[in-house]
Short mmCIF file of C-alpha atoms and ligand atoms in Angstrom, two decimals:
data_model
loop_
_atom_site.label_atom_id
_atom_site.label_comp_id
_atom_site.label_asym_id
_atom_site.label_seq_id
_atom_site.Cartn_x
_atom_site.Cartn_y
_atom_site.Cartn_z
CA MET P 111 6.76 -16.60 -12.79
CA ASN P 112 6.08 -19.30 -10.24
CA CYS P 113 5.05 -18.23 -6.75
CA CYS P 114 7.18 -19.61 -3.99
CA GLY P 115 8.96 -22.42 -5.88
CA ALA P 116 10.44 -25.49 -4.34
CA ILE P 117 13.07 -25.07 -1.65
CA GLY P 118 16.38 -25.88 -3.26
CA ASP P 119 20.07 -25.61 -2.19
CA ILE P 120 20.95 -22.51 -0.28
CA ARG P 121 22.59 -20.14 -2.70
CA LEU P 122 22.90 -16.57 -1.41
CA LYS P 123 22.85 -14.90 2.05
CA ILE P 124 20.24 -12.20 1.66
CA THR P 125 19.45 -9.54 4.25
CA VAL P 126 15.99 -7.87 3.97
CA ILE P 127 15.47 -4.54 5.90
CA GLY P 128 11.83 -4.05 6.85
CA GLY P 129 9.16 -6.65 7.56
CA GLY P 130 5.94 -4.94 6.35
CA VAL P 131 3.83 -6.74 3.81
CA VAL P 132 6.27 -5.97 0.97
CA GLY P 133 9.34 -7.10 2.95
CA LEU P 134 7.63 -10.28 4.27
CA CYS P 135 6.31 -11.35 0.89
CA CYS P 136 9.76 -10.69 -0.70
CA SER P 137 11.55 -12.61 2.13
CA LEU P 138 9.20 -15.59 1.84
CA HIS P 139 9.62 -15.77 -1.92
CA LEU P 140 13.37 -15.60 -1.66
CA ALA P 141 13.56 -18.15 1.14
CA ARG P 142 11.36 -20.56 -0.78
CA SER P 143 13.62 -20.07 -3.80
CA GLY P 144 16.44 -21.55 -1.74
CA HIS P 145 18.27 -18.50 -0.43
CA ALA P 146 19.35 -17.99 3.15
CA VAL P 147 17.23 -14.95 4.21
CA THR P 148 17.46 -12.81 7.26
CA LEU P 149 14.72 -10.28 7.73
CA LEU P 150 15.41 -7.37 10.06
CA GLU P 151 12.28 -5.67 11.51
CA GLN P 152 12.72 -2.83 14.00
CA SER P 153 9.18 -2.93 15.53
CA VAL P 154 7.62 -5.77 17.42
CA ARG P 155 4.29 -3.97 17.61
CA ARG P 156 3.07 -4.76 14.12
CA ASP P 157 2.03 -1.12 13.76
CA ALA P 158 3.19 -0.37 10.17
CA ALA P 159 0.92 0.69 7.35
CA SER P 160 0.87 -2.97 6.20
CA TRP P 161 -1.21 -4.08 9.22
CA GLY P 162 -3.66 -1.12 9.48
CA ASN P 163 -4.59 -0.51 5.89
CA ALA P 164 -8.06 -0.98 4.36
CA GLY P 165 -7.33 -4.50 3.18
CA HIS P 166 -8.45 -3.75 -0.38
CA VAL P 167 -6.73 -5.44 -3.31
CA ALA P 168 -7.27 -2.38 -5.53
CA THR P 169 -6.68 -3.58 -9.02
CA GLU P 170 -8.94 -0.80 -10.34
CA GLN P 171 -6.68 2.09 -9.29
CA LEU P 172 -4.56 2.44 -12.41
CA ALA P 173 -4.34 6.18 -12.51
CA PRO P 174 -1.26 7.47 -10.60
CA LEU P 175 -2.33 10.24 -8.20
CA ALA P 176 0.26 12.54 -9.70
CA SER P 177 -2.21 13.92 -12.17
CA VAL P 178 -3.74 17.15 -13.40
CA ALA P 179 -7.15 15.85 -12.04
CA THR P 180 -5.76 15.33 -8.52
CA LEU P 181 -4.14 18.76 -8.51
CA ARG P 182 -7.35 20.47 -9.81
CA SER P 183 -9.55 18.87 -7.13
CA ALA P 184 -7.05 19.35 -4.23
CA ALA P 185 -8.45 22.59 -2.89
CA GLY P 186 -11.99 21.14 -2.60
CA ARG P 187 -10.66 18.06 -0.80
CA LEU P 188 -8.81 19.87 2.04
CA PHE P 189 -9.49 18.73 5.65
CA VAL P 190 -10.47 22.21 6.68
CA ARG P 191 -13.28 22.09 4.08
CA GLY P 192 -14.54 18.72 5.35
CA GLY P 193 -12.31 16.70 2.92
CA ALA P 194 -9.67 14.03 3.42
CA LEU P 195 -6.49 15.81 2.38
CA ASP P 196 -4.46 17.60 4.98
CA LEU P 197 -1.26 19.62 4.41
CA PRO P 198 -0.59 20.76 8.06
CA LEU P 199 1.27 24.01 8.62
CA ALA P 200 3.76 22.20 10.87
CA GLY P 201 4.51 19.86 8.03
CA THR P 202 5.19 22.46 5.36
CA GLY P 203 8.87 21.48 5.12
CA THR P 204 7.72 17.93 4.23
CA TRP P 205 4.87 18.50 1.97
CA LEU P 206 5.94 21.61 -0.03
CA PRO P 207 8.96 20.01 -1.78
CA PHE P 208 6.86 16.88 -2.35
CA VAL P 209 3.98 18.87 -3.93
CA LEU P 210 6.41 20.68 -6.20
CA ARG P 211 7.86 17.39 -7.44
CA MET P 212 4.38 15.91 -7.77
CA ILE P 213 3.31 18.89 -9.99
CA ALA P 214 6.22 18.19 -12.28
CA ALA P 215 5.29 14.48 -12.34
CA SER P 216 1.72 15.31 -13.21
CA ARG P 217 2.40 16.51 -16.76
CA PRO P 218 0.10 14.57 -19.08
CA ALA P 219 2.91 12.68 -20.86
CA ARG P 220 4.39 11.51 -17.53
CA PHE P 221 0.99 10.69 -16.12
CA GLU P 222 0.18 8.56 -19.17
CA LYS P 223 3.50 6.61 -18.93
CA GLY P 224 2.86 6.09 -15.22
CA ARG P 225 -0.59 4.80 -15.88
CA ARG P 226 0.69 2.29 -18.37
CA ALA P 227 3.42 1.14 -16.01
CA LEU P 228 1.12 0.82 -13.02
CA GLY P 229 -1.35 -1.03 -15.24
CA THR P 230 1.19 -3.75 -16.01
CA LEU P 231 1.79 -4.38 -12.32
CA LEU P 232 -1.87 -4.16 -11.32
CA ALA P 233 -2.90 -6.67 -14.10
CA GLU P 234 -0.74 -9.26 -12.24
CA ALA P 235 -1.63 -8.21 -8.72
CA LEU P 236 -4.64 -10.44 -8.05
CA PRO P 237 -3.20 -13.56 -9.73
CA ALA P 238 -0.07 -13.10 -7.64
CA TRP P 239 -2.19 -12.91 -4.54
CA GLN P 240 -4.08 -16.07 -5.52
CA ARG P 241 -0.76 -17.90 -6.07
CA LEU P 242 0.65 -16.67 -2.75
CA VAL P 243 -2.33 -17.68 -0.51
CA ALA P 244 -2.38 -21.07 -2.27
CA ALA P 245 1.35 -21.52 -1.69
CA ILE P 246 1.11 -20.86 2.03
CA GLY P 247 -2.02 -22.95 2.44
CA ALA P 248 -4.19 -19.99 3.46
CA PRO P 249 -6.80 -19.45 0.73
CA GLY P 250 -9.26 -18.02 3.24
CA LEU P 251 -7.07 -14.91 3.71
CA LEU P 252 -8.13 -13.67 0.25
CA SER P 253 -11.75 -12.97 -0.67
CA ASP P 254 -12.20 -12.04 -4.31
CA SER P 255 -15.81 -10.86 -4.03
CA GLY P 256 -15.10 -7.33 -5.28
CA HIS P 257 -16.17 -4.12 -3.53
CA TYR P 258 -18.84 -1.44 -3.52
CA VAL P 259 -18.75 2.28 -4.10
CA MET P 260 -21.75 4.28 -2.86
CA TRP P 261 -22.89 7.85 -2.89
CA GLU P 262 -25.34 9.77 -0.69
CA SER P 263 -26.76 12.31 -3.13
CA ALA P 264 -28.04 12.14 -6.73
CA ALA P 265 -25.54 14.74 -7.84
CA THR P 266 -22.45 13.01 -6.42
CA ALA P 267 -23.76 9.67 -7.63
CA ALA P 268 -24.08 10.99 -11.22
CA ALA P 269 -20.61 12.63 -11.14
CA GLY P 270 -18.99 9.61 -9.43
CA ARG P 271 -20.49 7.14 -11.85
CA ALA P 272 -19.40 9.25 -14.86
CA ALA P 273 -15.84 9.43 -13.42
CA TRP P 274 -15.63 5.72 -13.03
CA ALA P 275 -17.10 5.15 -16.57
CA ALA P 276 -14.40 7.36 -18.06
CA ALA P 277 -11.57 5.75 -16.00
CA ASP P 278 -9.32 2.86 -17.05
CA THR P 279 -9.97 0.24 -14.38
CA GLY P 280 -7.64 -2.35 -15.88
CA THR P 281 -8.75 -5.92 -15.17
CA ALA P 282 -11.50 -4.74 -12.74
CA ARG P 283 -15.05 -4.18 -13.92
CA PHE P 284 -18.09 -2.52 -12.36
CA ALA P 285 -21.91 -2.56 -12.75
CA GLU P 286 -24.80 -0.80 -11.14
CA ALA P 287 -25.64 -2.51 -7.81
CA THR P 288 -28.67 -4.76 -8.10
CA ALA P 289 -31.79 -4.34 -5.83
CA GLU P 290 -30.49 -7.31 -3.83
CA GLN P 291 -27.08 -5.79 -3.38
CA ARG P 292 -28.58 -2.38 -2.36
CA ALA P 293 -30.69 -4.28 0.25
CA GLU P 294 -27.39 -5.73 1.57
CA LEU P 295 -25.92 -2.20 1.80
CA ALA P 296 -29.03 -0.96 3.56
CA LYS P 297 -28.45 -3.52 6.32
CA VAL P 298 -25.28 -1.70 7.38
CA THR P 299 -26.10 1.99 6.81
CA THR P 300 -29.15 4.16 7.50
CA ALA P 301 -27.81 6.76 4.99
CA PRO P 302 -29.71 7.34 1.76
CA ILE P 303 -28.19 5.15 -1.04
CA ALA P 304 -28.49 7.61 -3.95
CA GLY P 305 -26.23 5.43 -6.11
CA ALA P 306 -24.10 2.35 -5.73
CA ILE P 307 -21.88 0.32 -8.03
CA CYS P 308 -20.33 -3.04 -7.48
CA PHE P 309 -16.80 -3.92 -8.69
CA SER P 310 -15.63 -7.37 -9.71
CA GLY P 311 -11.98 -8.35 -10.29
CA THR P 312 -10.96 -6.67 -7.03
CA ALA P 313 -10.49 -8.45 -3.75
CA GLN P 314 -9.97 -8.18 0.03
CA ILE P 315 -7.54 -9.56 2.64
CA THR P 316 -9.83 -10.91 5.22
CA ASP P 317 -7.58 -10.48 8.27
CA LEU P 318 -4.45 -8.44 8.26
CA ASP P 319 -3.09 -9.85 11.65
CA ALA P 320 -3.64 -13.37 10.43
CA LEU P 321 -1.88 -12.47 7.15
CA ALA P 322 1.19 -11.19 9.08
CA ILE P 323 1.33 -14.38 11.20
CA ALA P 324 0.80 -16.71 8.15
CA LEU P 325 3.55 -14.95 6.12
CA SER P 326 5.98 -14.96 9.12
CA ASP P 327 5.32 -18.61 9.90
CA SER P 328 5.71 -19.67 6.27
CA PHE P 329 8.92 -17.71 5.98
CA ARG P 330 10.36 -19.33 9.11
CA ALA P 331 9.19 -22.81 7.83
CA ALA P 332 11.11 -22.10 4.63
CA GLY P 333 14.33 -21.57 6.70
CA GLY P 334 14.09 -17.79 7.11
CA THR P 335 15.19 -15.88 10.20
CA ILE P 336 13.51 -12.76 11.64
CA LEU P 337 15.65 -10.51 13.91
CA PRO P 338 14.03 -7.72 15.86
CA ARG P 339 16.51 -5.07 14.97
CA GLU P 340 16.83 -1.65 13.35
CA ALA P 341 19.25 -1.96 10.42
CA GLY P 342 21.57 0.60 8.90
CA LEU P 343 23.17 0.53 5.54
CA VAL P 344 26.68 1.68 4.41
CA LEU P 345 28.54 1.68 1.15
CA GLU P 346 31.96 -0.09 1.25
CA ASP P 347 33.98 -0.40 -1.99
CA GLY P 348 30.77 -0.28 -4.16
CA TRP P 349 29.07 -2.96 -1.98
CA ALA P 350 25.98 -2.38 0.28
CA VAL P 351 26.73 -3.52 3.82
CA VAL P 352 24.45 -3.98 6.76
CA PRO P 353 26.77 -3.52 9.75
CA GLY P 354 27.10 -6.70 11.74
CA LEU P 355 25.67 -9.01 9.11
CA GLU P 356 27.37 -10.83 6.32
CA SER P 357 25.22 -10.41 3.24
CA ASP P 358 25.67 -11.43 -0.45
CA ARG P 359 22.59 -9.36 -1.36
CA VAL P 360 20.61 -6.67 0.58
CA LEU P 361 16.99 -5.75 -0.07
CA VAL P 362 15.50 -2.54 1.28
CA THR P 363 11.76 -2.81 1.95
CA ALA P 364 11.58 -0.36 4.88
CA GLY P 365 8.41 1.56 3.68
CA VAL P 366 8.64 5.26 4.35
CA ARG P 367 11.94 4.85 6.18
CA SER P 368 13.65 3.48 3.01
CA GLY P 369 14.83 6.98 1.95
CA PRO P 370 17.75 7.44 4.35
CA LEU P 371 18.87 3.82 3.87
CA VAL P 372 19.24 4.08 0.05
CA GLU P 373 20.50 7.68 0.28
CA ALA P 374 23.54 6.27 2.27
CA ILE P 375 24.38 4.45 -1.00
CA GLY P 376 24.14 7.52 -3.10
CA HIS P 377 20.52 7.26 -4.39
CA ARG P 378 17.98 10.03 -4.13
CA ALA P 379 14.57 8.91 -2.85
CA PRO P 380 12.21 11.85 -2.20
CA ILE P 381 9.76 9.69 -0.26
CA VAL P 382 7.10 11.16 2.07
CA ALA P 383 4.66 9.78 4.56
CA GLU P 384 1.05 10.06 3.39
CA ARG P 385 -0.47 9.41 6.78
CA GLY P 386 -3.80 7.69 7.01
CA TYR P 387 -6.07 7.02 9.99
CA HIS P 388 -8.49 4.27 10.93
CA ILE P 389 -10.90 3.39 13.76
CA ARG P 390 -12.09 -0.12 14.54
CA GLY P 391 -15.17 -1.38 16.32
CA THR P 392 -16.84 -4.69 16.80
CA ALA P 393 -18.59 -6.48 13.90
CA ARG P 394 -21.50 -8.04 15.81
CA ARG P 395 -24.05 -6.42 13.40
CA TRP P 396 -21.93 -6.50 10.24
CA PRO P 397 -22.46 -9.36 7.73
CA SER P 398 -19.33 -11.55 7.53
CA ASP P 399 -19.39 -11.80 3.76
CA LEU P 400 -20.00 -8.13 2.88
CA PRO P 401 -17.11 -6.77 0.76
CA PRO P 402 -15.46 -3.42 1.50
CA ILE P 403 -17.64 -0.34 0.86
CA VAL P 404 -16.15 2.95 -0.28
CA PHE P 405 -18.29 5.91 0.86
CA GLU P 406 -16.93 8.12 -1.88
CA ASP P 407 -18.62 11.41 -0.72
CA ARG P 408 -16.54 11.02 2.47
CA SER P 409 -13.38 9.44 0.98
CA MET P 410 -13.84 6.66 3.49
CA ILE P 411 -13.50 2.89 3.05
CA VAL P 412 -15.06 0.44 5.50
CA THR P 413 -13.82 -3.12 5.70
CA ARG P 414 -14.70 -6.04 7.89
CA PHE P 415 -11.64 -7.95 9.28
CA ALA P 416 -12.43 -11.03 11.29
CA ASP P 417 -14.65 -9.82 14.25
CA GLN P 418 -13.98 -6.10 13.69
CA VAL P 419 -15.12 -3.46 11.26
CA GLN P 420 -12.71 -0.70 10.26
CA ALA P 421 -13.38 2.79 8.79
CA ALA P 422 -10.30 4.40 7.21
CA SER P 423 -9.54 7.68 5.46
CA PHE P 424 -7.26 10.74 5.16
CA VAL P 425 -4.05 11.66 3.36
CA GLU P 426 -2.04 13.81 5.71
CA ILE P 427 1.42 14.66 4.33
CA HIS P 428 3.56 15.19 7.37
CA ALA P 429 6.76 14.04 9.10
CA THR P 430 6.44 10.29 9.80
CA ASP P 431 7.08 10.72 13.52
CA ALA P 432 4.97 13.83 14.13
CA PRO P 433 2.18 13.16 16.67
CA PRO P 434 -1.17 12.03 15.25
CA ASP P 435 -4.08 14.48 14.90
CA PRO P 436 -7.00 13.32 17.01
CA ARG P 437 -9.45 15.41 14.95
CA LYS P 438 -9.12 12.79 12.25
CA TRP P 439 -10.33 9.98 14.46
CA GLU P 440 -13.14 12.23 15.74
CA ARG P 441 -14.13 12.91 12.08
CA LEU P 442 -14.17 9.16 11.37
CA GLU P 443 -16.40 8.60 14.41
CA ARG P 444 -18.74 11.35 13.18
CA HIS P 445 -18.94 9.66 9.72
CA VAL P 446 -19.85 6.35 11.35
CA ARG P 447 -22.61 8.12 13.40
CA GLU P 448 -23.94 10.16 10.46
CA LEU P 449 -24.05 7.13 8.16
CA GLY P 450 -25.66 5.04 10.92
CA LEU P 451 -23.15 2.32 10.30
CA ALA P 452 -23.64 -1.06 11.99
CA ILE P 453 -20.36 -0.82 13.88
CA ASP P 454 -20.28 -0.94 17.67
CA GLY P 455 -17.72 1.01 19.77
CA PRO P 456 -15.68 1.55 21.78
CA PHE P 457 -13.34 2.30 18.88
CA THR P 458 -9.63 1.69 18.78
CA ARG P 459 -7.58 4.28 16.92
CA TRP P 460 -4.58 3.89 14.48
CA MET P 461 -2.47 6.05 12.27
CA GLY P 462 0.05 4.84 9.69
CA SER P 463 2.23 6.05 6.80
CA ARG P 464 1.81 5.19 3.12
CA PRO P 465 5.29 5.41 1.62
CA THR P 466 4.96 7.66 -1.38
CA LEU P 467 7.18 8.94 -4.07
CA PRO P 468 6.22 12.13 -6.03
CA ASP P 469 5.20 10.29 -9.26
CA TYR P 470 3.09 7.72 -7.27
CA LEU P 471 5.11 4.83 -8.75
CA PRO P 472 6.91 2.42 -6.52
CA ALA P 473 10.69 1.99 -6.72
CA ILE P 474 11.41 -1.64 -7.49
CA GLY P 475 14.81 -2.72 -8.90
CA ARG P 476 18.44 -3.45 -8.61
CA SER P 477 20.75 -0.57 -7.59
CA ARG P 478 23.11 0.88 -10.12
CA ARG P 479 25.25 2.21 -7.32
CA ALA P 480 25.85 -0.94 -5.33
CA ASP P 481 25.67 -4.16 -7.28
CA ASN P 482 24.45 -6.25 -4.42
CA LEU P 483 21.58 -3.94 -3.48
CA PHE P 484 17.93 -4.37 -4.37
CA TYR P 485 15.00 -2.20 -3.32
CA ALA P 486 11.18 -2.38 -3.21
CA PHE P 487 9.48 0.58 -1.57
CA GLY P 488 7.24 3.58 -2.28
CA HIS P 489 4.12 1.55 -3.05
CA GLN P 490 1.93 4.54 -1.90
CA HIS P 491 -1.84 3.55 -1.67
CA LEU P 492 -1.23 0.14 -3.26
CA GLY P 493 1.33 -1.64 -1.12
CA LEU P 494 -1.01 -4.44 0.04
CA THR P 495 -2.28 -4.83 -3.57
CA LEU P 496 1.23 -5.05 -5.09
CA ALA P 497 3.22 -6.91 -2.40
CA PRO P 498 3.03 -10.48 -3.95
CA ILE P 499 3.74 -9.33 -7.50
CA THR P 500 6.60 -7.19 -6.15
CA ALA P 501 7.98 -10.30 -4.45
CA GLU P 502 7.81 -12.36 -7.59
CA ILE P 503 9.66 -9.59 -9.50
CA ILE P 504 12.34 -9.13 -6.88
CA ALA P 505 12.96 -12.86 -6.69
CA ALA P 506 13.39 -13.02 -10.46
CA MET P 507 15.78 -10.09 -10.35
CA VAL P 508 17.88 -11.66 -7.63
CA ASP P 509 18.05 -14.91 -9.57
CA GLU P 510 18.85 -12.95 -12.70
CA THR P 511 16.02 -14.57 -14.68
CA PRO P 512 14.49 -12.62 -17.55
CA GLU P 513 11.86 -10.04 -16.50
CA ARG P 514 8.58 -10.28 -18.31
CA ILE P 515 7.40 -6.87 -17.05
CA ASP P 516 9.23 -3.72 -18.14
CA MET P 517 10.64 -2.46 -14.89
CA ALA P 518 12.37 0.63 -16.28
CA PRO P 519 9.63 3.03 -15.01
CA PHE P 520 10.28 1.80 -11.45
CA ASP P 521 14.04 2.34 -11.48
CA LEU P 522 15.13 4.57 -8.58
CA GLU P 523 17.54 6.30 -10.99
CA ARG P 524 14.62 8.37 -12.19
CA PHE P 525 15.33 10.61 -9.14
CA GLY P 526 19.08 10.70 -9.78
CA GLY P 527 21.66 10.58 -7.01
CA LYS P 528 25.17 11.49 -6.06
CA GLY P 529 28.42 9.91 -7.03
CA GLY P 530 28.94 7.34 -9.72
CA LYS P 531 26.75 4.55 -10.94
CA ARG P 532 27.33 1.34 -12.71
C1 FAD L 784 -5.20 4.25 6.06
C2 FAD L 784 -4.50 3.37 4.94
C3 FAD L 784 -5.21 2.56 4.12
C4 FAD L 784 -4.56 1.80 3.10
N1 FAD L 784 -5.32 1.02 2.38
C5 FAD L 784 -4.72 0.19 1.41
C6 FAD L 784 -5.48 -0.71 0.70
O1 FAD L 784 -6.69 -0.93 0.89
N2 FAD L 784 -4.85 -1.49 -0.29
C7 FAD L 784 -3.54 -1.32 -0.55
O2 FAD L 784 -2.95 -1.96 -1.43
N3 FAD L 784 -2.77 -0.45 0.16
C8 FAD L 784 -3.37 0.34 1.16
N4 FAD L 784 -2.57 1.16 1.90
C9 FAD L 784 -1.14 1.40 1.56
C10 FAD L 784 -0.32 0.27 2.17
O3 FAD L 784 -0.71 0.02 3.49
C11 FAD L 784 1.15 0.49 2.05
O4 FAD L 784 1.45 0.85 0.68
C12 FAD L 784 1.97 -0.69 2.40
O5 FAD L 784 1.63 -1.12 3.71
C13 FAD L 784 3.42 -0.46 2.40
O6 FAD L 784 4.09 -1.59 2.83
P1 FAD L 784 5.63 -1.70 3.08
O7 FAD L 784 5.92 -3.04 3.50
O8 FAD L 784 6.37 -1.10 1.94
O9 FAD L 784 5.87 -0.61 4.26
P2 FAD L 784 5.45 -0.65 5.82
O10 FAD L 784 4.16 -1.25 5.99
O11 FAD L 784 5.62 0.74 6.32
O12 FAD L 784 6.54 -1.60 6.45
C14 FAD L 784 7.85 -1.19 6.54
C15 FAD L 784 8.52 -1.96 7.70
O13 FAD L 784 9.92 -1.68 7.73
C16 FAD L 784 10.26 -1.54 9.11
N5 FAD L 784 11.54 -0.71 9.09
C17 FAD L 784 11.69 0.61 8.69
N6 FAD L 784 13.00 0.95 8.87
C18 FAD L 784 13.67 -0.09 9.35
C19 FAD L 784 15.01 -0.28 9.69
N7 FAD L 784 15.94 0.64 9.43
N8 FAD L 784 15.31 -1.47 10.16
C20 FAD L 784 14.42 -2.45 10.39
N9 FAD L 784 13.12 -2.35 10.07
C21 FAD L 784 12.75 -1.11 9.51
C22 FAD L 784 9.10 -0.84 9.80
O14 FAD L 784 9.10 -1.03 11.13
C23 FAD L 784 7.92 -1.48 9.05
O15 FAD L 784 7.44 -2.60 9.79
C24 FAD L 784 -3.16 1.95 2.92
C25 FAD L 784 -2.43 2.75 3.78
C26 FAD L 784 -3.04 3.41 4.81
C27 FAD L 784 -2.23 4.28 5.76
#
């Protein structure tokens, strides 16, 4: 697959719904393939998950979270017990059906299939990022200097190392942090470094705001149009229609809000918001070249973006529009204090929704209910990582060129639907 091929003759009018990182990457790729692309984005605030995540190109995370291991450890990871997982009482109607479906998807045979499927995408994720930043002339947006994982006690370090040693990390590798690397870590935390490993083959986006601007600018330069509008979707005579816009093809990339859109076409998409939180302070005392650090005992990842440092954590399964829970920001601030991190306040606060399906696999494909409809959503904890490879796959599907990755596991039909299909 080529990234962002030459601009040719305009072929199809394509409407893309949702301008997060997945929608922008897809729109850019389609526009540079010669299509007339209109991207509809409902928010002008750039507040989606795509622009507040941890910036980590997480090629090591092959294991879908729908697993026996995740279910077994859930009770010990609950927010009320100091952990990062929250299933709020007020959100029971959201998380209970999701958890039941997740349990079904966690059976070892399904987990194993999911791991293999995710592995094929993740193996291509970093090369696709490298092609994308080269194509848009912004190589500095990607830093492929890996990341650290550290632990604060000997017991958690031993358990954590053993878990990583037993895990399939795909194309990513890790080694014990060297004395020099531990000295780098000691510059930004006063916490005891009981153990630390350093990954290679993973990467970081250096500035999410700059990424959004670079992708939007490149898309417009390729002839694309961005309209600040909330889109709907209806089915008319087997054709997906965005009211008010003439479209040969429609692509849904609306993150957690994709569910109702594709359900209007007859699909089922049991997607939930796994809400995460971050705080950001100034990076005056944080080395500019230090890769992201995962403080695994606290399920927290700390990333430098331009002149700010961000601490992010939490999986809170709740209605997308429910008010944020300030205790999570307070907990992050406490982690920063207790770890003596070299981040200076005052802190800004953010909450955003990971779009997650119960088997923790994205939905990427062509609809079998409306021939002109394509979809790419549900990228859970890996949407930033997988956005460029998703864009390459979607562009190949639209152009009906042969797929070199088996996309059957990502077909939305795995959840069924109502009415007929092709
Ligand atoms: C705290 C946190 C940390 C994370 N860290 C990482 C990480 O390090 N690495 C990684 O790979 N992933 C990470 N993720 C996950 C990642 O952020 C998401 O998977 C990814 O952003 C999903 O991108 P998206 O474009 O599908 O959805 P979104 O970012 O949600 O974008 C969807 C867009 O569609 C728009 N939209 C919705 N409905 C409509 C409509 N009807 N009409 C018009 N526009 C519409 C929305 O306004 C939004 O802008 C993290 C997430 C969180 C919350």
